[in-house]
JSON list of C-alpha atoms and ligand atoms in Angstrom, two decimals:
[
{"chain": "G", "resi": 1, "resn": "MET", "atom": "CA", "xyz": [0.00, 0.00, 0.00]},
{"chain": "G", "resi": 2, "resn": "ILE", "atom": "CA", "xyz": [1.22, 3.47, -0.85]},
{"chain": "G", "resi": 3, "resn": "ILE", "atom": "CA", "xyz": [0.70, 6.05, 1.89]},
{"chain": "G", "resi": 4, "resn": "LYS", "atom": "CA", "xyz": [2.00, 9.47, 1.04]},
{"chain": "G", "resi": 5, "resn": "ARG", "atom": "CA", "xyz": [1.54, 12.39, 3.41]},
{"chain": "G", "resi": 6, "resn": "LEU", "atom": "CA", "xyz": [2.00, 15.96, 2.21]},
{"chain": "G", "resi": 7, "resn": "VAL", "atom": "CA", "xyz": [1.83, 18.83, 4.66]},
{"chain": "G", "resi": 8, "resn": "VAL", "atom": "CA", "xyz": [0.00, 21.62, 2.86]},
{"chain": "G", "resi": 9, "resn": "GLY", "atom": "CA", "xyz": [-1.30, 25.11, 3.38]},
{"chain": "G", "resi": 10, "resn": "PRO", "atom": "CA", "xyz": [-1.00, 27.73, 6.11]},
{"chain": "G", "resi": 11, "resn": "LEU", "atom": "CA", "xyz": [-2.50, 25.45, 8.80]},
{"chain": "G", "resi": 12, "resn": "GLU", "atom": "CA", "xyz": [-0.05, 22.63, 7.98]},
{"chain": "G", "resi": 13, "resn": "GLU", "atom": "CA", "xyz": [-2.76, 20.19, 7.10]},
{"chain": "G", "resi": 14, "resn": "ASN", "atom": "CA", "xyz": [-1.96, 16.58, 6.16]},
{"chain": "G", "resi": 15, "resn": "ALA", "atom": "CA", "xyz": [-3.13, 15.65, 2.69]},
{"chain": "G", "resi": 16, "resn": "TYR", "atom": "CA", "xyz": [-2.87, 11.92, 1.99]},
{"chain": "G", "resi": 17, "resn": "ILE", "atom": "CA", "xyz": [-2.48, 9.91, -1.15]},
{"chain": "G", "resi": 18, "resn": "ILE", "atom": "CA", "xyz": [-3.51, 6.31, -0.51]},
{"chain": "G", "resi": 19, "resn": "GLY", "atom": "CA", "xyz": [-2.70, 3.98, -3.35]},
{"chain": "G", "resi": 20, "resn": "ASP", "atom": "CA", "xyz": [-2.82, 0.32, -4.28]},
{"chain": "G", "resi": 21, "resn": "GLU", "atom": "CA", "xyz": [0.63, -0.69, -5.50]},
{"chain": "G", "resi": 22, "resn": "GLU", "atom": "CA", "xyz": [-0.77, -3.45, -7.68]},
{"chain": "G", "resi": 23, "resn": "THR", "atom": "CA", "xyz": [-3.54, -1.68, -9.59]},
{"chain": "G", "resi": 24, "resn": "LYS", "atom": "CA", "xyz": [-2.16, 1.87, -9.24]},
{"chain": "G", "resi": 25, "resn": "GLN", "atom": "CA", "xyz": [-5.60, 3.04, -8.14]},
{"chain": "G", "resi": 26, "resn": "ALA", "atom": "CA", "xyz": [-5.59, 5.77, -5.50]},
{"chain": "G", "resi": 27, "resn": "ILE", "atom": "CA", "xyz": [-7.68, 8.14, -3.47]},
{"chain": "G", "resi": 28, "resn": "VAL", "atom": "CA", "xyz": [-6.71, 11.56, -2.22]},
{"chain": "G", "resi": 29, "resn": "VAL", "atom": "CA", "xyz": [-7.83, 12.32, 1.31]},
{"chain": "G", "resi": 30, "resn": "ASP", "atom": "CA", "xyz": [-8.17, 15.95, 2.42]},
{"chain": "G", "resi": 31, "resn": "PRO", "atom": "CA", "xyz": [-6.36, 17.86, -0.33]},
{"chain": "G", "resi": 32, "resn": "GLY", "atom": "CA", "xyz": [-6.39, 21.02, 1.76]},
{"chain": "G", "resi": 33, "resn": "ASP", "atom": "CA", "xyz": [-4.15, 23.18, -0.39]},
{"chain": "G", "resi": 34, "resn": "GLU", "atom": "CA", "xyz": [-1.22, 23.08, -2.85]},
{"chain": "G", "resi": 35, "resn": "ALA", "atom": "CA", "xyz": [-3.03, 20.88, -5.34]},
{"chain": "G", "resi": 36, "resn": "ASP", "atom": "CA", "xyz": [-0.07, 21.25, -7.71]},
{"chain": "G", "resi": 37, "resn": "ARG", "atom": "CA", "xyz": [2.25, 19.51, -5.25]},
{"chain": "G", "resi": 38, "resn": "ILE", "atom": "CA", "xyz": [-0.32, 16.77, -4.68]},
{"chain": "G", "resi": 39, "resn": "MET", "atom": "CA", "xyz": [-0.72, 16.29, -8.43]},
{"chain": "G", "resi": 40, "resn": "ASP", "atom": "CA", "xyz": [3.07, 16.15, -8.94]},
{"chain": "G", "resi": 41, "resn": "GLU", "atom": "CA", "xyz": [3.25, 13.36, -6.39]},
{"chain": "G", "resi": 42, "resn": "ILE", "atom": "CA", "xyz": [0.38, 11.46, -8.01]},
{"chain": "G", "resi": 43, "resn": "LYS", "atom": "CA", "xyz": [2.09, 11.70, -11.39]},
{"chain": "G", "resi": 44, "resn": "THR", "atom": "CA", "xyz": [5.46, 10.65, -9.96]},
{"chain": "G", "resi": 45, "resn": "LEU", "atom": "CA", "xyz": [3.87, 7.60, -8.37]},
{"chain": "G", "resi": 46, "resn": "GLY", "atom": "CA", "xyz": [1.97, 6.83, -11.58]},
{"chain": "G", "resi": 47, "resn": "LEU", "atom": "CA", "xyz": [-1.38, 6.63, -9.82]},
{"chain": "G", "resi": 48, "resn": "GLU", "atom": "CA", "xyz": [-4.91, 7.00, -11.08]},
{"chain": "G", "resi": 49, "resn": "VAL", "atom": "CA", "xyz": [-7.20, 8.81, -8.64]},
{"chain": "G", "resi": 50, "resn": "SER", "atom": "CA", "xyz": [-10.67, 7.35, -8.29]},
{"chain": "G", "resi": 51, "resn": "ALA", "atom": "CA", "xyz": [-12.01, 9.57, -5.51]},
{"chain": "G", "resi": 52, "resn": "ILE", "atom": "CA", "xyz": [-11.31, 12.60, -3.37]},
{"chain": "G", "resi": 53, "resn": "VAL", "atom": "CA", "xyz": [-12.43, 11.83, 0.17]},
{"chain": "G", "resi": 54, "resn": "LEU", "atom": "CA", "xyz": [-12.94, 14.65, 2.64]},
{"chain": "G", "resi": 55, "resn": "THR", "atom": "CA", "xyz": [-12.83, 13.70, 6.33]},
{"chain": "G", "resi": 56, "resn": "HIS", "atom": "CA", "xyz": [-14.71, 16.93, 7.03]},
{"chain": "G", "resi": 57, "resn": "ALA", "atom": "CA", "xyz": [-15.39, 20.27, 5.42]},
{"chain": "G", "resi": 58, "resn": "HIS", "atom": "CA", "xyz": [-13.12, 22.71, 7.23]},
{"chain": "G", "resi": 59, "resn": "PHE", "atom": "CA", "xyz": [-11.38, 24.89, 4.70]},
{"chain": "G", "resi": 60, "resn": "ASP", "atom": "CA", "xyz": [-7.89, 23.70, 5.56]},
{"chain": "G", "resi": 61, "resn": "HIS", "atom": "CA", "xyz": [-8.89, 20.19, 4.40]},
{"chain": "G", "resi": 62, "resn": "ILE", "atom": "CA", "xyz": [-10.74, 20.98, 1.19]},
{"chain": "G", "resi": 63, "resn": "GLY", "atom": "CA", "xyz": [-9.03, 23.96, -0.45]},
{"chain": "G", "resi": 64, "resn": "GLY", "atom": "CA", "xyz": [-7.27, 21.87, -3.11]},
{"chain": "G", "resi": 65, "resn": "ALA", "atom": "CA", "xyz": [-10.19, 19.55, -3.85]},
{"chain": "G", "resi": 66, "resn": "GLY", "atom": "CA", "xyz": [-11.45, 21.56, -6.83]},
{"chain": "G", "resi": 67, "resn": "ASP", "atom": "CA", "xyz": [-8.08, 21.54, -8.57]},
{"chain": "G", "resi": 68, "resn": "VAL", "atom": "CA", "xyz": [-7.43, 17.85, -7.89]},
{"chain": "G", "resi": 69, "resn": "LYS", "atom": "CA", "xyz": [-10.88, 17.10, -9.30]},
{"chain": "G", "resi": 70, "resn": "LYS", "atom": "CA", "xyz": [-10.16, 19.22, -12.35]},
{"chain": "G", "resi": 71, "resn": "GLU", "atom": "CA", "xyz": [-6.93, 17.32, -13.00]},
{"chain": "G", "resi": 72, "resn": "THR", "atom": "CA", "xyz": [-8.14, 13.80, -12.24]},
{"chain": "G", "resi": 73, "resn": "GLY", "atom": "CA", "xyz": [-11.88, 13.87, -12.89]},
{"chain": "G", "resi": 74, "resn": "ALA", "atom": "CA", "xyz": [-12.35, 12.11, -9.55]},
{"chain": "G", "resi": 75, "resn": "ASN", "atom": "CA", "xyz": [-15.50, 12.57, -7.49]},
{"chain": "G", "resi": 76, "resn": "ILE", "atom": "CA", "xyz": [-15.49, 14.62, -4.30]},
{"chain": "G", "resi": 77, "resn": "LEU", "atom": "CA", "xyz": [-17.04, 12.60, -1.47]},
{"chain": "G", "resi": 78, "resn": "ILE", "atom": "CA", "xyz": [-18.09, 13.91, 1.91]},
{"chain": "G", "resi": 79, "resn": "HIS", "atom": "CA", "xyz": [-20.55, 13.18, 4.73]},
{"chain": "G", "resi": 80, "resn": "LYS", "atom": "CA", "xyz": [-23.94, 14.86, 4.24]},
{"chain": "G", "resi": 81, "resn": "GLU", "atom": "CA", "xyz": [-23.84, 16.52, 7.63]},
{"chain": "G", "resi": 82, "resn": "ASP", "atom": "CA", "xyz": [-20.79, 18.55, 6.63]},
{"chain": "G", "resi": 83, "resn": "VAL", "atom": "CA", "xyz": [-22.24, 19.95, 3.41]},
{"chain": "G", "resi": 84, "resn": "GLU", "atom": "CA", "xyz": [-23.41, 23.11, 5.11]},
{"chain": "G", "resi": 85, "resn": "THR", "atom": "CA", "xyz": [-19.90, 23.68, 6.42]},
{"chain": "G", "resi": 86, "resn": "TYR", "atom": "CA", "xyz": [-18.55, 22.89, 2.95]},
{"chain": "G", "resi": 87, "resn": "ASN", "atom": "CA", "xyz": [-20.78, 25.54, 1.42]},
{"chain": "G", "resi": 88, "resn": "VAL", "atom": "CA", "xyz": [-19.52, 28.27, 3.74]},
{"chain": "G", "resi": 89, "resn": "ALA", "atom": "CA", "xyz": [-15.87, 27.18, 3.68]},
{"chain": "G", "resi": 90, "resn": "SER", "atom": "CA", "xyz": [-14.80, 30.19, 1.62]},
{"chain": "G", "resi": 91, "resn": "ASP", "atom": "CA", "xyz": [-16.32, 32.57, 4.18]},
{"chain": "G", "resi": 92, "resn": "GLN", "atom": "CA", "xyz": [-14.63, 30.62, 6.95]},
{"chain": "G", "resi": 93, "resn": "ALA", "atom": "CA", "xyz": [-11.31, 30.82, 5.14]},
{"chain": "G", "resi": 94, "resn": "ALA", "atom": "CA", "xyz": [-11.77, 34.58, 4.68]},
{"chain": "G", "resi": 95, "resn": "ILE", "atom": "CA", "xyz": [-12.19, 35.00, 8.44]},
{"chain": "G", "resi": 96, "resn": "TRP", "atom": "CA", "xyz": [-8.77, 33.39, 8.83]},
{"chain": "G", "resi": 97, "resn": "GLY", "atom": "CA", "xyz": [-7.40, 35.64, 6.14]},
{"chain": "G", "resi": 98, "resn": "TYR", "atom": "CA", "xyz": [-7.17, 33.10, 3.34]},
{"chain": "G", "resi": 99, "resn": "ALA", "atom": "CA", "xyz": [-8.84, 32.98, -0.04]},
{"chain": "G", "resi": 100, "resn": "LEU", "atom": "CA", "xyz": [-10.34, 29.73, -1.31]},
{"chain": "G", "resi": 101, "resn": "ASP", "atom": "CA", "xyz": [-10.85, 29.17, -5.00]},
{"chain": "G", "resi": 102, "resn": "ASN", "atom": "CA", "xyz": [-14.33, 28.23, -6.15]},
{"chain": "G", "resi": 103, "resn": "LEU", "atom": "CA", "xyz": [-15.14, 24.77, -4.92]},
{"chain": "G", "resi": 104, "resn": "PRO", "atom": "CA", "xyz": [-17.28, 22.49, -7.03]},
{"chain": "G", "resi": 105, "resn": "LYS", "atom": "CA", "xyz": [-20.28, 20.90, -5.30]},
{"chain": "G", "resi": 106, "resn": "PRO", "atom": "CA", "xyz": [-19.62, 17.49, -3.74]},
{"chain": "G", "resi": 107, "resn": "ASP", "atom": "CA", "xyz": [-20.33, 14.63, -6.14]},
{"chain": "G", "resi": 108, "resn": "GLY", "atom": "CA", "xyz": [-21.45, 12.09, -3.60]},
{"chain": "G", "resi": 109, "resn": "PHE", "atom": "CA", "xyz": [-21.85, 11.24, 0.05]},
{"chain": "G", "resi": 110, "resn": "LEU", "atom": "CA", "xyz": [-20.25, 8.82, 2.46]},
{"chain": "G", "resi": 111, "resn": "ASP", "atom": "CA", "xyz": [-21.87, 7.51, 5.61]},
{"chain": "G", "resi": 112, "resn": "GLU", "atom": "CA", "xyz": [-21.25, 5.04, 8.42]},
{"chain": "G", "resi": 113, "resn": "GLY", "atom": "CA", "xyz": [-20.49, 1.58, 7.06]},
{"chain": "G", "resi": 114, "resn": "ASP", "atom": "CA", "xyz": [-19.90, 2.60, 3.46]},
{"chain": "G", "resi": 115, "resn": "GLU", "atom": "CA", "xyz": [-17.01, 0.96, 1.71]},
{"chain": "G", "resi": 116, "resn": "VAL", "atom": "CA", "xyz": [-14.33, 2.87, -0.16]},
{"chain": "G", "resi": 117, "resn": "LYS", "atom": "CA", "xyz": [-12.39, 0.64, -2.53]},
{"chain": "G", "resi": 118, "resn": "VAL", "atom": "CA", "xyz": [-8.96, 1.62, -3.76]},
{"chain": "G", "resi": 119, "resn": "GLY", "atom": "CA", "xyz": [-7.96, -1.03, -6.26]},
{"chain": "G", "resi": 120, "resn": "LYS", "atom": "CA", "xyz": [-7.71, -4.13, -4.08]},
{"chain": "G", "resi": 121, "resn": "LEU", "atom": "CA", "xyz": [-7.66, -2.14, -0.84]},
{"chain": "G", "resi": 122, "resn": "LYS", "atom": "CA", "xyz": [-10.81, -1.68, 1.18]},
{"chain": "G", "resi": 123, "resn": "PHE", "atom": "CA", "xyz": [-11.72, 0.95, 3.74]},
{"chain": "G", "resi": 124, "resn": "ILE", "atom": "CA", "xyz": [-14.83, 1.31, 5.86]},
{"chain": "G", "resi": 125, "resn": "VAL", "atom": "CA", "xyz": [-16.33, 4.69, 6.63]},
{"chain": "G", "resi": 126, "resn": "MET", "atom": "CA", "xyz": [-16.84, 5.50, 10.31]},
{"chain": "G", "resi": 127, "resn": "HIS", "atom": "CA", "xyz": [-19.04, 8.50, 11.03]},
{"chain": "G", "resi": 128, "resn": "THR", "atom": "CA", "xyz": [-17.17, 10.22, 13.87]},
{"chain": "G", "resi": 129, "resn": "PRO", "atom": "CA", "xyz": [-18.88, 13.52, 14.74]},
{"chain": "G", "resi": 130, "resn": "GLY", "atom": "CA", "xyz": [-17.56, 15.86, 17.41]},
{"chain": "G", "resi": 131, "resn": "HIS", "atom": "CA", "xyz": [-15.02, 18.09, 15.71]},
{"chain": "G", "resi": 132, "resn": "SER", "atom": "CA", "xyz": [-17.70, 18.68, 13.06]},
{"chain": "G", "resi": 133, "resn": "SER", "atom": "CA", "xyz": [-21.09, 17.02, 12.65]},
{"chain": "G", "resi": 134, "resn": "GLY", "atom": "CA", "xyz": [-20.16, 15.20, 9.45]},
{"chain": "G", "resi": 135, "resn": "GLY", "atom": "CA", "xyz": [-16.66, 14.10, 10.37]},
{"chain": "G", "resi": 136, "resn": "ILE", "atom": "CA", "xyz": [-15.62, 10.67, 9.10]},
{"chain": "G", "resi": 137, "resn": "CYS", "atom": "CA", "xyz": [-12.70, 8.30, 9.49]},
{"chain": "G", "resi": 138, "resn": "LEU", "atom": "CA", "xyz": [-11.56, 5.73, 6.95]},
{"chain": "G", "resi": 139, "resn": "TYR", "atom": "CA", "xyz": [-10.57, 2.42, 8.50]},
{"chain": "G", "resi": 140, "resn": "GLY", "atom": "CA", "xyz": [-8.99, -0.55, 6.79]},
{"chain": "G", "resi": 141, "resn": "GLU", "atom": "CA", "xyz": [-5.77, -2.32, 5.81]},
{"chain": "G", "resi": 142, "resn": "GLY", "atom": "CA", "xyz": [-4.35, -1.73, 9.28]},
{"chain": "G", "resi": 143, "resn": "ILE", "atom": "CA", "xyz": [-4.67, 2.03, 9.15]},
{"chain": "G", "resi": 144, "resn": "VAL", "atom": "CA", "xyz": [-7.20, 4.69, 10.05]},
{"chain": "G", "resi": 145, "resn": "LEU", "atom": "CA", "xyz": [-7.37, 8.16, 8.53]},
{"chain": "G", "resi": 146, "resn": "THR", "atom": "CA", "xyz": [-8.96, 10.32, 11.19]},
{"chain": "G", "resi": 147, "resn": "GLY", "atom": "CA", "xyz": [-9.08, 13.90, 9.97]},
{"chain": "G", "resi": 148, "resn": "ASP", "atom": "CA", "xyz": [-9.26, 16.18, 12.99]},
{"chain": "G", "resi": 149, "resn": "THR", "atom": "CA", "xyz": [-11.09, 13.72, 15.26]},
{"chain": "G", "resi": 150, "resn": "ILE", "atom": "CA", "xyz": [-7.86, 12.53, 16.89]},
{"chain": "G", "resi": 151, "resn": "PHE", "atom": "CA", "xyz": [-4.25, 13.69, 16.73]},
{"chain": "G", "resi": 152, "resn": "GLN", "atom": "CA", "xyz": [-1.11, 12.36, 18.31]},
{"chain": "G", "resi": 153, "resn": "GLY", "atom": "CA", "xyz": [-1.69, 13.24, 21.98]},
{"chain": "G", "resi": 154, "resn": "SER", "atom": "CA", "xyz": [-4.85, 15.27, 21.47]},
{"chain": "G", "resi": 155, "resn": "VAL", "atom": "CA", "xyz": [-8.15, 15.73, 19.67]},
{"chain": "G", "resi": 156, "resn": "GLY", "atom": "CA", "xyz": [-9.81, 18.27, 17.41]},
{"chain": "G", "resi": 157, "resn": "ARG", "atom": "CA", "xyz": [-11.49, 21.42, 18.70]},
{"chain": "G", "resi": 158, "resn": "THR", "atom": "CA", "xyz": [-15.21, 21.32, 19.34]},
{"chain": "G", "resi": 159, "resn": "ASP", "atom": "CA", "xyz": [-15.89, 25.05, 19.37]},
{"chain": "G", "resi": 160, "resn": "PHE", "atom": "CA", "xyz": [-16.59, 25.43, 15.66]},
{"chain": "G", "resi": 161, "resn": "PRO", "atom": "CA", "xyz": [-20.18, 25.30, 14.35]},
{"chain": "G", "resi": 162, "resn": "GLY", "atom": "CA", "xyz": [-21.39, 21.69, 14.47]},
{"chain": "G", "resi": 163, "resn": "GLY", "atom": "CA", "xyz": [-18.81, 20.73, 17.09]},
{"chain": "G", "resi": 164, "resn": "SER", "atom": "CA", "xyz": [-19.79, 18.73, 20.16]},
{"chain": "G", "resi": 165, "resn": "ILE", "atom": "CA", "xyz": [-17.61, 17.56, 23.02]},
{"chain": "G", "resi": 166, "resn": "GLU", "atom": "CA", "xyz": [-20.09, 14.81, 23.91]},
{"chain": "G", "resi": 167, "resn": "LYS", "atom": "CA", "xyz": [-20.09, 13.45, 20.38]},
{"chain": "G", "resi": 168, "resn": "LEU", "atom": "CA", "xyz": [-16.32, 13.70, 20.22]},
{"chain": "G", "resi": 169, "resn": "LYS", "atom": "CA", "xyz": [-16.06, 11.55, 23.35]},
{"chain": "G", "resi": 170, "resn": "GLU", "atom": "CA", "xyz": [-18.20, 8.86, 21.70]},
{"chain": "G", "resi": 171, "resn": "SER", "atom": "CA", "xyz": [-16.18, 9.00, 18.48]},
{"chain": "G", "resi": 172, "resn": "PHE", "atom": "CA", "xyz": [-12.91, 8.90, 20.41]},
{"chain": "G", "resi": 173, "resn": "LYS", "atom": "CA", "xyz": [-14.09, 5.82, 22.35]},
{"chain": "G", "resi": 174, "resn": "ARG", "atom": "CA", "xyz": [-14.97, 4.08, 19.10]},
{"chain": "G", "resi": 175, "resn": "LEU", "atom": "CA", "xyz": [-11.52, 4.77, 17.68]},
{"chain": "G", "resi": 176, "resn": "LEU", "atom": "CA", "xyz": [-9.83, 3.40, 20.81]},
{"chain": "G", "resi": 177, "resn": "LYS", "atom": "CA", "xyz": [-11.66, 0.10, 20.22]},
{"chain": "G", "resi": 178, "resn": "LEU", "atom": "CA", "xyz": [-9.72, -0.46, 17.00]},
{"chain": "G", "resi": 179, "resn": "PRO", "atom": "CA", "xyz": [-6.74, -2.83, 17.29]},
{"chain": "G", "resi": 180, "resn": "ASP", "atom": "CA", "xyz": [-3.79, -1.31, 19.16]},
{"chain": "G", "resi": 181, "resn": "GLU", "atom": "CA", "xyz": [-1.43, -1.74, 16.22]},
{"chain": "G", "resi": 182, "resn": "THR", "atom": "CA", "xyz": [-3.69, 0.29, 13.88]},
{"chain": "G", "resi": 183, "resn": "ARG", "atom": "CA", "xyz": [-1.62, 3.10, 12.38]},
{"chain": "G", "resi": 184, "resn": "VAL", "atom": "CA", "xyz": [-3.32, 6.48, 12.80]},
{"chain": "G", "resi": 185, "resn": "PHE", "atom": "CA", "xyz": [-2.98, 9.18, 10.15]},
{"chain": "G", "resi": 186, "resn": "SER", "atom": "CA", "xyz": [-4.42, 12.46, 11.38]},
{"chain": "G", "resi": 187, "resn": "GLY", "atom": "CA", "xyz": [-5.34, 15.70, 9.75]},
{"chain": "G", "resi": 188, "resn": "HIS", "atom": "CA", "xyz": [-2.47, 17.48, 11.45]},
{"chain": "G", "resi": 189, "resn": "GLY", "atom": "CA", "xyz": [0.79, 16.30, 13.00]},
{"chain": "G", "resi": 190, "resn": "PRO", "atom": "CA", "xyz": [2.69, 13.02, 12.92]},
{"chain": "G", "resi": 191, "resn": "GLU", "atom": "CA", "xyz": [1.60, 9.42, 12.57]},
{"chain": "G", "resi": 192, "resn": "THR", "atom": "CA", "xyz": [0.69, 7.49, 15.70]},
{"chain": "G", "resi": 193, "resn": "THR", "atom": "CA", "xyz": [-1.10, 4.25, 16.65]},
{"chain": "G", "resi": 194, "resn": "ILE", "atom": "CA", "xyz": [-4.30, 3.45, 18.53]},
{"chain": "G", "resi": 195, "resn": "GLY", "atom": "CA", "xyz": [-2.22, 1.69, 21.21]},
{"chain": "G", "resi": 196, "resn": "LYS", "atom": "CA", "xyz": [-0.07, 4.77, 21.78]},
{"chain": "G", "resi": 197, "resn": "GLU", "atom": "CA", "xyz": [-3.13, 7.02, 22.02]},
{"chain": "G", "resi": 198, "resn": "LYS", "atom": "CA", "xyz": [-4.75, 4.76, 24.61]},
{"chain": "G", "resi": 199, "resn": "THR", "atom": "CA", "xyz": [-2.02, 5.80, 27.02]},
{"chain": "G", "resi": 200, "resn": "GLY", "atom": "CA", "xyz": [-0.60, 9.00, 25.55]},
{"chain": "G", "resi": 201, "resn": "ASN", "atom": "CA", "xyz": [-3.68, 11.00, 24.61]},
{"chain": "G", "resi": 202, "resn": "PHE", "atom": "CA", "xyz": [-4.79, 13.62, 27.16]},
{"chain": "G", "resi": 203, "resn": "PHE", "atom": "CA", "xyz": [-8.41, 13.13, 26.08]},
{"chain": "G", "resi": 204, "resn": "VAL", "atom": "CA", "xyz": [-8.47, 9.65, 27.66]},
{"chain": "G", "resi": 205, "resn": "ASN", "atom": "CA", "xyz": [-8.77, 11.45, 31.01]},
{"chain": "G", "resi": 206, "resn": "GLU", "atom": "CA", "xyz": [-11.86, 13.31, 29.78]},
{"chain": "G", "resi": 207, "resn": "LEU", "atom": "CA", "xyz": [-13.67, 9.98, 29.41]},
{"chain": "G", "resi": 208, "resn": "LEU", "atom": "CA", "xyz": [-13.32, 9.04, 33.08]},
{"chain": "Y", "resi": 301, "resn": "LIG", "atom": "ZN1", "xyz": [-11.06, 20.64, 11.14]},
{"chain": "Y", "resi": 302, "resn": "LIG", "atom": "ZN1", "xyz": [-7.76, 20.72, 10.25]}
]
């Protein structure tokens, strides 16, 4: 499996290219910015992108989605409950002082239990609200892509519209039930594992 992380944009967001070595099929997860760099990498790796998956609709995760779609023709997929956030992402970006290019409408929706196939690789969608109402994680092949639900040592903020600390606790608990050796790829910061987060994440104490 090809896992390529690119740190993009002013908020140092992790964009991921997940590819199947055998079939050269790939998805791009959270192309937040710098679509040209993401596309260079895709071309270098010789991959064909079948979908653009957004873990949630905050502007730092979606800013490059339009350009990646333009280049690859791949569909933009997101959870329904984050569409509202998606639609106001440019305004949100402006508040932070950044300009987002026109984003195309999402092409389809992902929900709890849906399967995302990448060549011979298979990932299951987990709906993990809390940081946003339509936040999702992709779990499969020994890894989980978590967006801003969980980071190494911490979790995503819950003070944005649609955020909920109670929901985040539930989502966090679900993630901790995954096998300890599961590699965790977050929306910001370095790679970790579920096992490490069970002991090293401050949010564990919030569950007591
Ligand atoms: Zn976020
Ligand atoms: Zn983020």
